[in-house]
XYZ file of C-alpha atoms in Angstrom:
759
model
C -1.591 -5.140 112.904
C -2.897 -7.973 110.735
C -0.187 -10.499 109.901
C -2.255 -12.850 107.753
C -0.364 -11.683 104.687
C 2.670 -13.544 105.953
C 0.898 -16.827 105.270
C 0.407 -16.234 101.557
C 1.521 -19.099 99.375
C 5.014 -18.665 98.039
C 4.280 -20.765 95.010
C 2.545 -17.886 93.244
C 5.598 -15.692 93.590
C 7.777 -18.438 92.187
C 5.772 -18.755 88.991
C 7.304 -17.585 85.761
C 5.998 -14.033 85.872
C 8.199 -13.075 82.952
C 6.157 -15.155 80.484
C 4.253 -13.080 77.986
C 0.510 -13.245 78.635
C -1.029 -13.197 75.186
C -4.447 -12.369 76.547
C -2.970 -9.484 78.510
C -1.308 -8.198 75.348
C -4.589 -8.500 73.476
C -6.450 -6.568 76.140
C -3.654 -3.993 76.201
C -4.164 -3.456 72.477
C -7.927 -3.180 72.929
C -7.499 -0.667 75.730
C -5.264 1.401 73.494
C -7.827 1.535 70.684
C -7.807 5.336 70.724
C -4.059 5.437 70.109
C -4.341 2.808 67.390
C -7.232 4.658 65.743
C -5.279 7.918 65.900
C -2.256 6.432 64.153
C -4.490 4.642 61.646
C -6.081 7.980 60.731
C -2.621 9.568 60.511
C -1.544 6.737 58.212
C -4.646 7.192 56.076
C -3.965 10.927 55.832
C -0.367 10.280 54.788
C -1.592 7.735 52.231
C -4.075 10.200 50.748
C -1.442 12.938 50.575
C 1.087 10.574 49.023
C -1.463 9.444 46.429
C -1.902 13.059 45.391
C 1.786 13.952 45.685
C 3.226 11.412 43.238
C 2.578 11.654 39.516
C 0.710 8.807 37.802
C 2.971 6.157 36.294
C 2.269 4.698 32.852
C 3.675 1.604 31.209
C 4.485 0.727 27.609
C 5.515 -2.729 26.464
C 6.769 -4.439 23.332
C 7.849 -7.889 22.124
C 10.844 -9.038 20.072
C 11.874 -12.520 18.975
C 15.439 -13.803 19.228
C 16.089 -16.558 16.649
C 18.832 -19.120 17.043
C 20.652 -18.161 13.828
C 20.251 -16.376 10.523
C 19.229 -18.225 7.353
C 20.476 -15.593 4.937
C 23.806 -17.240 3.954
C 22.761 -20.886 3.914
C 19.901 -20.093 1.595
C 22.404 -19.114 -1.104
C 24.124 -22.478 -1.169
C 26.902 -24.391 0.516
C 29.732 -22.614 -1.253
C 28.823 -19.209 0.193
C 27.727 -20.415 3.651
C 31.041 -22.148 4.162
C 32.720 -18.731 4.184
C 30.723 -17.497 7.224
C 30.798 -19.219 10.605
C 27.360 -20.160 12.068
C 25.930 -17.763 14.643
C 23.832 -18.413 17.742
C 22.342 -16.235 20.476
C 20.295 -16.718 23.615
C 17.466 -14.453 24.738
C 18.907 -13.874 28.212
C 22.206 -12.739 26.733
C 20.389 -10.393 24.381
C 18.315 -9.042 27.270
C 21.496 -7.890 29.000
C 22.786 -6.490 25.722
C 19.651 -4.347 25.356
C 20.418 -2.685 28.712
C 24.005 -1.853 27.712
C 25.299 1.603 26.863
C 25.980 0.407 23.313
C 22.213 0.232 22.759
C 21.076 3.039 25.052
C 23.613 5.710 24.119
C 22.206 6.292 20.594
C 18.731 6.622 22.150
C 19.968 9.092 24.778
C 21.668 11.217 22.125
C 18.774 11.100 19.669
C 16.076 12.093 22.179
C 18.261 14.540 24.165
C 17.646 12.547 27.333
C 20.691 14.027 29.046
C 18.994 17.438 29.187
C 16.798 17.889 32.263
C 14.328 20.755 32.764
C 12.705 21.462 36.149
C 10.267 24.035 37.467
C 11.626 25.264 40.848
C 8.423 27.147 41.641
C 6.546 23.875 42.216
C 6.691 22.873 45.882
C 5.345 19.984 47.905
C 1.986 21.631 48.510
C 1.624 22.412 44.807
C 2.104 18.752 43.975
C -0.558 17.779 46.495
C -3.005 20.440 45.297
C -2.663 19.778 41.579
C -2.630 15.948 41.872
C -0.432 15.886 38.730
C 2.616 17.912 37.723
C 3.712 18.458 34.128
C 6.886 16.604 33.123
C 9.364 17.366 30.380
C 8.942 16.006 26.870
C 12.027 14.782 24.990
C 12.038 14.626 21.198
C 14.762 14.621 18.533
C 14.098 18.349 18.131
C 14.778 19.186 21.785
C 13.279 19.275 25.274
C 10.146 21.110 26.448
C 8.410 21.678 29.798
C 4.995 23.222 30.414
C 4.530 25.720 33.254
C 1.696 27.951 34.398
C 3.389 30.932 32.666
C 4.119 29.196 29.375
C 6.372 26.557 27.859
C 10.130 26.213 28.153
C 11.818 24.775 25.036
C 15.513 24.029 24.558
C 16.787 22.440 21.333
C 20.475 22.215 22.251
C 22.457 22.159 25.481
C 26.048 20.943 25.597
C 28.499 21.656 28.388
C 32.106 20.877 29.248
C 33.043 18.197 31.757
C 33.182 20.714 34.595
C 29.535 21.699 34.118
C 28.113 18.165 33.961
C 25.329 17.522 36.483
C 25.456 21.206 37.487
C 22.173 23.115 37.632
C 21.723 26.319 35.620
C 18.777 28.716 35.734
C 17.053 30.032 32.615
C 14.913 33.170 32.740
C 13.364 35.297 30.034
C 14.816 38.776 29.521
C 13.840 41.737 27.384
C 16.319 40.743 24.657
C 16.132 36.972 24.985
C 17.212 34.860 27.936
C 19.686 34.775 30.810
C 21.553 31.590 31.738
C 23.035 31.607 35.240
C 24.644 29.100 37.591
C 25.261 31.402 40.545
C 28.724 32.418 39.362
C 28.378 33.133 35.652
C 25.583 34.955 33.817
C 25.194 34.453 30.063
C 22.827 36.491 27.893
C 21.460 35.108 24.656
C 18.700 35.285 22.079
C 15.985 32.817 21.183
C 16.368 30.375 18.271
C 20.079 31.029 18.033
C 22.944 28.736 19.023
C 25.293 30.354 21.545
C 28.698 29.246 22.761
C 29.555 30.707 26.151
C 32.861 30.419 27.976
C 32.558 30.146 31.733
C 34.766 29.465 34.715
C 34.607 25.663 34.378
C 34.440 25.368 30.601
C 32.146 26.033 27.677
C 28.372 26.014 27.398
C 26.576 25.619 24.068
C 22.841 26.296 24.159
C 19.952 27.056 21.853
C 16.773 28.221 23.606
C 13.546 28.252 21.612
C 11.121 29.610 24.209
C 10.763 30.404 27.927
C 7.824 31.181 30.267
C 6.699 34.754 30.812
C 6.889 36.843 33.994
C 10.540 35.934 34.575
C 9.450 32.419 35.542
C 12.713 30.523 36.288
C 13.531 27.155 34.773
C 16.306 24.899 36.088
C 18.340 23.048 33.471
C 21.254 20.653 33.745
C 23.191 18.277 31.553
C 23.489 14.816 33.024
C 26.379 12.490 32.450
C 25.816 9.537 30.139
C 26.134 7.084 33.015
C 23.400 8.784 35.039
C 21.091 8.958 32.039
C 21.517 5.276 31.167
C 21.084 4.314 34.824
C 17.792 6.241 34.946
C 16.593 4.462 31.807
C 17.616 1.071 33.188
C 15.750 1.781 36.431
C 12.540 2.161 34.403
C 13.299 -0.496 31.763
C 12.424 -4.160 32.156
C 13.692 -6.841 29.738
C 12.438 -10.340 30.515
C 12.205 -13.524 28.457
C 8.696 -14.953 28.426
C 8.845 -18.544 29.551
C 11.956 -20.667 29.229
C 13.915 -20.990 25.991
C 11.083 -19.378 24.039
C 13.228 -16.688 22.457
C 10.409 -14.160 23.050
C 11.617 -11.139 25.013
C 9.199 -8.657 26.582
C 10.390 -5.087 27.010
C 8.501 -2.637 29.217
C 9.137 1.009 30.064
C 7.519 3.020 32.847
C 7.277 6.778 33.161
C 5.077 9.663 34.204
C 4.213 10.404 30.549
C 2.681 7.670 28.406
C 3.823 9.037 25.048
C 7.333 9.696 26.331
C 7.692 6.156 27.672
C 6.457 4.659 24.397
C 8.816 6.825 22.353
C 11.881 5.920 24.426
C 11.029 2.207 24.338
C 10.511 2.322 20.588
C 13.886 3.968 20.026
C 15.559 1.371 22.265
C 14.076 -1.423 20.169
C 15.104 0.211 16.906
C 18.617 0.808 18.242
C 18.905 -2.835 19.261
C 17.587 -4.114 15.927
C 20.031 -1.874 14.066
C 22.952 -3.097 16.165
C 21.760 -6.685 15.766
C 21.572 -6.432 11.983
C 24.967 -4.756 11.790
C 26.477 -7.456 13.963
C 24.851 -10.216 11.871
C 26.558 -8.976 8.644
C 29.830 -7.994 10.304
C 31.763 -11.086 9.205
C 30.406 -10.847 5.659
C 31.441 -7.207 5.462
C 34.961 -7.971 6.696
C 35.329 -10.744 4.105
C 34.161 -8.458 1.296
C 36.614 -5.762 2.369
C 39.439 -8.299 2.327
C 38.470 -9.442 -1.171
C 38.284 -5.876 -2.405
C 41.939 -5.401 -1.439
C 43.038 -8.655 -3.126
C 41.152 -8.473 -6.434
C 43.174 -5.547 -7.946
C 46.439 -7.256 -7.005
C 45.422 -10.569 -8.541
C 44.189 -8.845 -11.639
C 47.544 -7.096 -12.133
C 49.370 -10.351 -11.547
C 47.206 -12.126 -14.162
C 47.727 -9.386 -16.701
C 51.499 -9.515 -16.164
C 51.639 -13.292 -16.601
C 49.518 -13.157 -19.789
C 51.679 -10.406 -21.286
C 54.847 -12.357 -20.589
C 53.371 -15.567 -22.041
C 52.181 -13.800 -25.210
C 55.576 -12.191 -25.647
C 57.280 -15.622 -25.409
C 54.926 -17.132 -27.994
C 55.457 -14.228 -30.381
C 59.199 -14.699 -30.121
C 59.466 -18.501 -30.312
C 56.269 -19.488 -32.019
C 54.013 -22.346 -30.895
C 55.749 -25.176 -29.002
C 54.414 -28.721 -29.331
C 54.526 -30.114 -25.865
C 54.718 -33.870 -25.570
C 51.996 -35.864 -23.986
C 54.062 -36.300 -20.830
C 54.707 -32.628 -20.545
C 51.003 -31.904 -20.972
C 50.118 -34.300 -18.179
C 52.712 -32.752 -15.904
C 51.518 -29.320 -16.812
C 47.882 -30.165 -16.108
C 48.733 -31.737 -12.775
C 50.958 -28.850 -11.829
C 48.220 -26.381 -12.723
C 45.711 -28.310 -10.616
C 48.089 -28.313 -7.666
C 48.636 -24.584 -8.015
C 44.871 -24.013 -8.079
C 44.461 -26.047 -4.897
C 47.330 -24.190 -3.272
C 45.679 -20.876 -4.112
C 42.348 -21.911 -2.631
C 44.016 -23.191 0.514
C 46.027 -19.996 0.907
C 42.861 -17.927 0.480
C 41.029 -19.932 3.120
C 44.029 -19.672 5.433
C 44.105 -15.900 4.992
C 40.427 -15.705 5.898
C 40.814 -18.008 8.893
C 43.796 -16.162 10.289
C 41.626 -13.062 10.322
C 39.706 -14.606 13.252
C 41.946 -17.393 14.543
C 45.579 -17.959 15.441
C 48.076 -20.354 13.856
C 47.300 -22.899 16.585
C 43.679 -23.321 15.541
C 42.882 -26.883 14.279
C 41.521 -25.584 10.931
C 44.675 -23.548 10.315
C 46.888 -26.524 11.212
C 44.910 -28.742 8.817
C 45.349 -26.273 5.961
C 49.087 -26.033 6.702
C 49.374 -29.844 6.466
C 47.581 -29.848 3.074
C 49.843 -27.076 1.830
C 52.902 -29.117 2.803
C 51.718 -32.180 0.836
C 50.831 -30.145 -2.252
C 54.124 -28.242 -2.192
C 56.014 -31.532 -1.993
C 54.175 -32.909 -5.039
C 54.721 -29.674 -6.923
C 58.449 -29.872 -6.188
C 58.639 -33.378 -7.701
C 56.798 -32.251 -10.838
C 59.126 -29.281 -11.198
C 62.105 -31.583 -10.941
C 60.651 -33.740 -13.742
C 59.934 -30.744 -15.949
C 63.488 -29.525 -15.365
C 64.701 -32.366 -17.548
C 62.753 -31.067 -20.583
C 64.400 -28.854 -23.158
C 64.895 -25.198 -22.084
C 62.339 -23.737 -24.527
C 59.742 -26.285 -23.550
C 60.395 -25.642 -19.886
C 59.965 -21.916 -20.331
C 56.793 -22.451 -22.349
C 55.350 -24.701 -19.684
C 56.274 -22.261 -16.920
C 54.677 -19.264 -18.595
C 51.515 -21.109 -19.569
C 51.253 -22.529 -16.045
C 51.590 -19.100 -14.408
C 48.944 -17.661 -16.672
C 46.473 -20.471 -15.968
C 46.989 -20.298 -12.202
C 46.593 -16.551 -12.005
C 43.458 -16.710 -14.139
C 41.935 -19.428 -11.956
C 42.678 -17.578 -8.711
C 41.314 -14.305 -10.039
C 38.092 -15.813 -11.381
C 37.461 -17.774 -8.165
C 37.948 -14.710 -5.970
C 35.779 -12.579 -8.235
C 32.997 -15.183 -8.105
C 33.038 -15.388 -4.293
C 33.118 -11.600 -4.036
C 29.925 -11.239 -6.035
C 28.244 -14.001 -4.013
C 29.070 -12.338 -0.684
C 27.652 -9.039 -1.924
C 24.377 -10.799 -2.576
C 24.542 -12.480 0.852
C 25.114 -9.199 2.649
C 22.138 -7.633 0.902
C 19.907 -10.475 2.149
C 21.064 -10.713 5.753
C 18.407 -9.586 8.279
C 19.949 -10.564 11.664
C 18.483 -12.957 14.215
C 16.133 -10.556 16.059
C 12.799 -9.344 14.772
C 10.143 -7.039 16.137
C 6.848 -8.664 17.060
C 5.027 -5.770 18.788
C 6.049 -2.138 19.000
C 4.894 -0.109 22.057
C 1.521 1.590 21.912
C -0.101 4.242 24.131
C -2.710 2.849 26.531
C -3.021 5.926 28.807
C -3.919 3.616 31.709
C -1.945 4.532 34.835
C -0.454 1.556 36.672
C 0.539 3.587 39.729
C -0.220 4.905 42.211
C -2.973 2.473 43.162
C -4.679 4.895 45.498
C -7.133 2.506 47.221
C -4.316 0.076 47.861
C -2.075 2.843 49.195
C -4.856 4.063 51.474
C -5.449 0.579 52.872
C -1.756 -0.151 53.343
C -1.085 3.243 54.915
C -4.005 2.769 57.300
C -2.822 -0.718 58.238
C 0.734 0.482 58.753
C -0.492 3.339 60.907
C -2.638 0.947 62.952
C 0.303 -1.438 63.291
C 2.533 1.401 64.465
C -0.105 2.444 66.983
C -0.426 -1.151 68.210
C 3.352 -1.430 68.576
C 3.464 1.790 70.565
C 0.629 0.589 72.771
C 2.408 -2.712 73.383
C 5.716 -0.998 74.073
C 4.013 1.335 76.510
C 2.311 -1.629 78.162
C 5.551 -3.611 78.390
C 7.860 -0.775 79.392
C 5.364 0.888 81.740
C 4.231 -2.129 83.757
C 1.123 -0.689 85.388
C -0.953 -2.197 88.175
C -3.742 -4.406 86.815
C -3.869 -7.935 88.219
C -4.698 -8.339 91.946
C -3.089 -11.789 92.033
C 0.086 -10.416 90.486
C 0.147 -7.555 93.032
C -0.168 -10.029 95.895
C 2.579 -12.213 94.431
C 4.904 -9.252 93.939
C 4.338 -7.508 97.281
C 3.269 -10.303 99.600
C 0.380 -8.084 100.713
C -3.255 -9.104 100.110
C -5.539 -6.985 97.982
C -8.352 -6.276 100.431
C -10.575 -4.359 98.004
C -10.988 -3.541 94.332
C -12.954 -0.334 93.903
C -14.467 0.070 90.413
C -14.664 3.432 88.736
C -17.899 5.319 89.205
C -18.992 6.664 85.792
C -21.295 9.220 87.404
C -18.586 10.516 89.719
C -16.160 10.667 86.811
C -18.560 12.913 84.913
C -19.113 15.133 87.945
C -15.381 15.570 88.484
C -15.238 17.416 85.208
C -17.285 20.129 86.881
C -14.887 21.896 89.227
C -17.787 23.520 91.089
C -19.353 20.243 92.221
C -19.986 20.740 95.994
C -20.036 17.147 97.272
C -18.323 14.083 95.851
C -19.075 11.391 98.394
C -20.545 8.292 96.814
C -23.343 8.120 99.379
C -24.861 11.292 97.955
C -24.280 10.936 94.244
C -23.886 7.229 93.337
C -25.013 5.124 96.284
C -26.169 2.217 94.081
C -22.877 1.896 92.256
C -20.381 -0.933 92.388
C -17.866 1.559 93.756
C -19.970 2.225 96.851
C -20.530 -1.487 97.414
C -16.775 -2.059 97.184
C -16.211 0.577 99.919
C -18.754 -1.194 102.115
C -17.006 -4.498 101.481
C -13.751 -2.879 102.573
C -15.472 -1.685 105.767
C -16.625 -5.222 106.526
C -13.147 -6.573 105.900
C -11.647 -4.044 108.285
C -14.276 -4.581 111.003
C -13.568 -8.288 111.220
C -9.844 -7.862 110.688
C -9.217 -5.440 113.576
C -9.189 -6.240 117.319
C -12.226 -5.482 119.469
C -10.358 -2.662 121.182
C -7.745 -0.329 119.806
C -4.119 -0.041 120.745
C -3.329 -0.379 124.473
C -6.995 -0.901 125.290
C -8.028 2.458 123.912
C -11.390 3.028 122.396
C -10.527 4.193 118.828
C -9.398 1.970 116.014
C -6.968 3.888 113.811
C -6.827 3.240 110.052
C -4.020 4.796 108.016
C -4.702 5.320 104.311
C -1.647 6.016 102.154
C -0.427 5.391 98.612
C 2.781 4.823 96.715
C 2.505 8.083 94.723
C 0.205 11.106 94.352
C -3.021 10.839 92.402
C -3.954 7.265 93.335
C -7.232 8.302 95.064
C -6.336 7.823 98.758
C -8.419 10.874 99.762
C -11.402 9.446 97.887
C -11.039 6.135 99.701
C -10.498 7.830 103.078
C -13.574 10.048 102.806
C -15.947 7.347 101.599
C -14.597 4.783 104.062
C -15.254 7.293 106.862
C -18.803 7.781 105.647
C -19.653 4.052 105.613
C -18.193 3.616 109.128
C -20.393 6.495 110.322
C -23.432 4.561 109.096
C -22.767 2.080 111.928
C -23.583 4.827 114.458
C -19.928 5.061 115.371
C -18.071 8.292 116.083
C -15.548 8.720 113.312
C -12.808 11.305 112.870
C -11.155 11.762 109.520
C -7.798 13.507 109.644
C -6.006 15.068 106.643
C -2.389 14.363 107.626
C -1.028 15.388 104.225
C 0.123 18.793 105.417
C 1.802 19.533 102.077
C -0.796 18.985 99.374
C -3.812 17.533 101.177
C -7.182 18.324 99.586
C -9.462 16.269 101.763
C -11.302 19.434 102.847
C -12.729 19.717 99.349
C -14.524 16.396 99.781
C -16.521 17.957 102.616
C -16.726 21.451 101.122
C -14.845 22.888 104.069
C -11.858 25.135 104.642
C -8.331 23.875 105.227
C -7.749 26.477 107.968
C -7.228 25.532 111.629
C -6.090 22.019 111.093
C -3.392 19.540 112.003
C -0.450 21.698 110.976
C -1.759 24.607 113.014
C -2.273 22.420 116.069
C 1.218 20.945 115.914
C 2.797 24.351 115.341
C 1.205 26.173 118.320
C 2.879 26.699 121.706
C 1.100 24.667 124.329
C 1.534 25.957 127.932
C -0.226 23.059 129.526
C -1.688 20.097 127.672
C -3.623 18.790 130.670
C -4.957 21.828 132.603
C -6.552 24.049 129.968
C -10.058 23.504 128.734
C -12.079 23.920 125.579
C -13.550 27.262 124.672
C -16.854 28.156 126.315
C -18.394 28.491 122.862
C -20.010 25.065 122.889
C -21.633 25.565 119.478
C -18.250 25.078 117.810
C -17.224 22.019 119.852
C -17.920 18.566 118.338
C -20.196 16.354 120.375
C -17.601 13.598 120.520
C -15.268 15.719 122.651
C -16.547 16.502 126.147
C -15.997 19.757 127.928
C -13.202 18.314 130.018
C -10.919 17.869 126.999
C -8.087 20.197 126.231
C -9.476 23.517 125.033
C -6.965 23.991 122.212
C -8.476 21.063 120.241
C -11.763 22.858 119.817
C -10.637 25.094 117.005
C -8.907 22.312 115.063
C -11.612 19.653 114.864
C -14.738 20.608 112.920
C -18.103 18.990 112.440
C -18.822 18.080 108.816
C -22.594 18.266 108.881
C -22.731 14.496 108.392
C -23.868 12.515 111.398
C -21.059 11.011 113.480
C -18.249 12.446 111.316
C -15.754 15.074 112.455
C -12.962 16.419 110.290
C -9.486 17.680 111.071
C -8.096 19.515 107.984
C -4.436 19.798 107.148
C -4.114 23.467 108.182
C -1.584 25.916 106.850
C 1.367 24.486 104.987
C 4.290 24.187 107.450
C 7.952 24.211 106.595
C 8.747 20.936 108.370
C 5.760 18.527 108.348
C 7.770 15.412 109.230
C 9.445 17.160 112.180
C 6.084 18.298 113.547
C 4.784 14.735 113.456
C 7.849 13.422 115.289
C 8.147 16.021 118.072
C 5.736 14.364 120.519
C 2.728 16.655 120.074
C 1.141 14.240 117.601
C 1.485 11.424 120.167
C -0.406 13.546 122.701
C -3.036 14.381 120.064
C -3.657 10.720 119.253
C -3.837 9.856 122.942
C -6.636 12.354 123.488
C -8.496 11.527 120.265
C -8.423 7.800 121.010
C -10.600 8.459 124.030
C -13.423 10.127 122.129
C -13.780 8.333 118.747
C -14.566 4.811 117.656
C -12.656 5.084 114.372
C -9.966 7.477 113.265
C -9.153 7.499 109.533
C -5.857 9.198 108.684
C -5.192 10.314 105.120
C -1.376 10.449 104.884
C 1.055 11.649 102.169
C 2.336 9.140 99.576
C 5.122 6.846 100.794
C 7.502 7.647 97.957
C 6.902 11.397 98.253
C 7.436 11.862 101.991
C 8.303 9.952 105.147
C 5.192 11.163 107.004
C 3.323 7.899 106.442
C 5.989 5.920 108.300
C 5.631 8.188 111.362
C 1.843 8.125 111.265
C 1.781 4.336 110.860
C 3.164 3.964 114.392
C -0.275 4.980 115.700
C -2.375 2.877 113.283
C -4.117 -0.430 113.805
C -4.415 -0.958 110.072
C -2.164 0.366 107.318
C -3.751 0.334 103.882
C -2.048 1.335 100.671
C -4.113 2.667 97.772
C -2.957 2.128 94.178
C -4.688 3.151 90.955
C -5.623 0.542 88.380
C -3.931 0.847 84.981
C -2.083 3.980 86.113
C 0.195 3.236 89.057
C 3.545 1.653 88.272
C 3.877 -1.851 89.633
C 7.534 -1.350 90.523
C 6.746 1.795 92.514
C 4.070 -0.033 94.486
C 6.465 -2.878 95.328
C 9.158 -0.388 96.302
C 6.753 1.549 98.551
C 5.740 -1.645 100.384
C 9.397 -2.583 100.796
C 10.152 0.861 102.212
C 7.405 0.412 104.805
C 8.712 -3.053 105.680
C 12.224 -1.670 106.159
C 10.758 0.748 108.719
C 9.211 -2.277 110.544
C 5.754 -1.286 109.372
C 3.499 -4.017 108.120
C 1.192 -3.013 105.268
C -2.036 -4.849 106.033
C -3.737 -4.519 102.679
C -3.763 -2.979 99.249
C -6.775 -1.220 97.783
C -6.946 -1.382 93.975
C -8.776 1.832 93.105
C -10.491 3.093 89.953
C -10.755 -0.327 88.347
C -12.318 0.028 84.920
C -14.920 -2.471 83.841
C -15.299 -3.728 80.322
C -14.328 -6.389 77.823
C -10.906 -4.806 77.401
C -10.114 -5.416 81.063
C -8.879 -8.942 81.594
C -9.550 -8.932 85.315
C -13.052 -7.467 85.300
C -14.417 -10.719 86.739
C -13.499 -9.393 90.206
C -16.364 -6.908 90.184
C -18.616 -7.721 87.271
C -21.842 -8.130 89.224
C -23.916 -5.928 91.520
C -26.742 -6.989 93.825
C -29.773 -4.787 94.213
C -31.020 -1.672 92.486
C -28.225 -0.516 90.219
C -29.454 1.969 87.699
């Protein structure tokens, strides 16, 4: 056997074979273009179907302005604005407020957004066929949904907690409608409010109309949280720019008018809440004054009546100049005390006693009360009648001053409240554009196609990485330590003929003799001629070549038959033997029968292997075997009709092929055949499928292993070579068969050129 493979450089095997070859990946993708195209078309189909399945989406937008504060109070003067604390708001804070349930709940209730109508008769295919499905319309008057059998209209639908988010079915009946949830059935009439009592609570409903032909309509009452969450998922509130105070609101939906209506109601609800909040403090102050004015008025009237009664009883009292001064000062102090107490009462409405403004007022009250106490002590020294006169006149003046001041502020605040407009104003209300923003069908088609192509490319790469097929001759040599003695390109003409099962002859010499494949077989012949000794084993005439493979379907029979044919061109006697007694099909290459072959020869009872002679029927005896040979070989070796080529088919399928090869009869057969042929080509079973090749290799001068390009698994090939080595059998060469030429094949430079007439 040839041992040159032992001298291969070990450096190649020590290279980093695990590195990712980008060019190899690129070529793998190009080779898998059919898979990629298939998935791209699938992606495009899905994109087209999705574009028809989803309803168009419309968008409505509006603008509001958030001012820093309101100018309503300050415009009326300092005296009134001092009663109301300044207000400020930021647009981002207001944007979050707009999305709150405080703003959205009035909109949900007004437009009946918690009521959901659905048409269960519309399926996935209907959505694809129609390209657009009718959606429900919500108005303050109720909810409606258009179907192919008419409209469904419901003006009222309220349920108990147990029925929330539970689906009911509405159908038209002879007398009205039937409402069912699978457990309870309620019968009612159109345009009439009904209150039904069910298992889980009460149901209040008013149905205006339903489709004909008993067309069912599904209806359910959503919880407030779900309804507001749905609105928020379609609502966008964003401030334009930074610190501009301009807030853009947008609403998306499958119905342009519905989206505009909901957005408009949200804006109006926010503006109403904003205006109410802006006048909230003014309203509270007015309510406080309204409770105090009647009390102060009664107190003033009581003090005036008491003072008048004193004057009528005692007449007019001349108060001295000192008493008048004390009286005036005391009255002024009382007026200040009243104002401070009023301000304190207002402040304590919003703040605690620890607030700095409240503490300041308390300090002022302490000083004024101290001064008042000193004046009272001074007045106490006056005569009794004068003291009583001063006291009554002082009470009357103080009560009058307090009453008039409170009445004045009350009237001013009423004017202020009437002029307050809040700090948010509407710039643009939503309008209907009827321009769908989604789906963008061309974009969906492109993206779906790209995603499909990407998925196909990933699958191709995964297949290429996980299924490491045989491609690179250098890599095969590095992995196995066995040289690649031939790369046989695919014959396009032969590939086309193989599709015709009735093709009589498939040898390259007769159908594609100018092909690269045929030239590669001839190159293999040359390699073998110079690589084998002048004489066969033990000085015998024949040189035995064993052709095997790592697995079925690699093309070993194709190589064996064509290699036999090119050896016969040298005017050498060649025998080709189909030693695959299980599934051999070499007889089809020569359009012959598999009968009377190797298995039959090994299975027969031989009385004497040296004394019997061939049959006297010389017309059936190959020329290569003389008449002195053993007669029982005559019926097992057949002429092929091709000069210098005899064929020994596989014969009938035996039960124990490996045992037949090992029982000694095959040794005797090879001994006799070696005397009459120049070359014997043995087509053996695959190494990984049977052990026959290891037995047959004992008689071979050259052992060649065939592997199929881009199909055989690299690991299986390496394992098959290792199995042969473990049996002390040296594989002399590897034949890379069915190599495909083209730009997508990285290693096509091994066989890219042909010399001569190649048409």
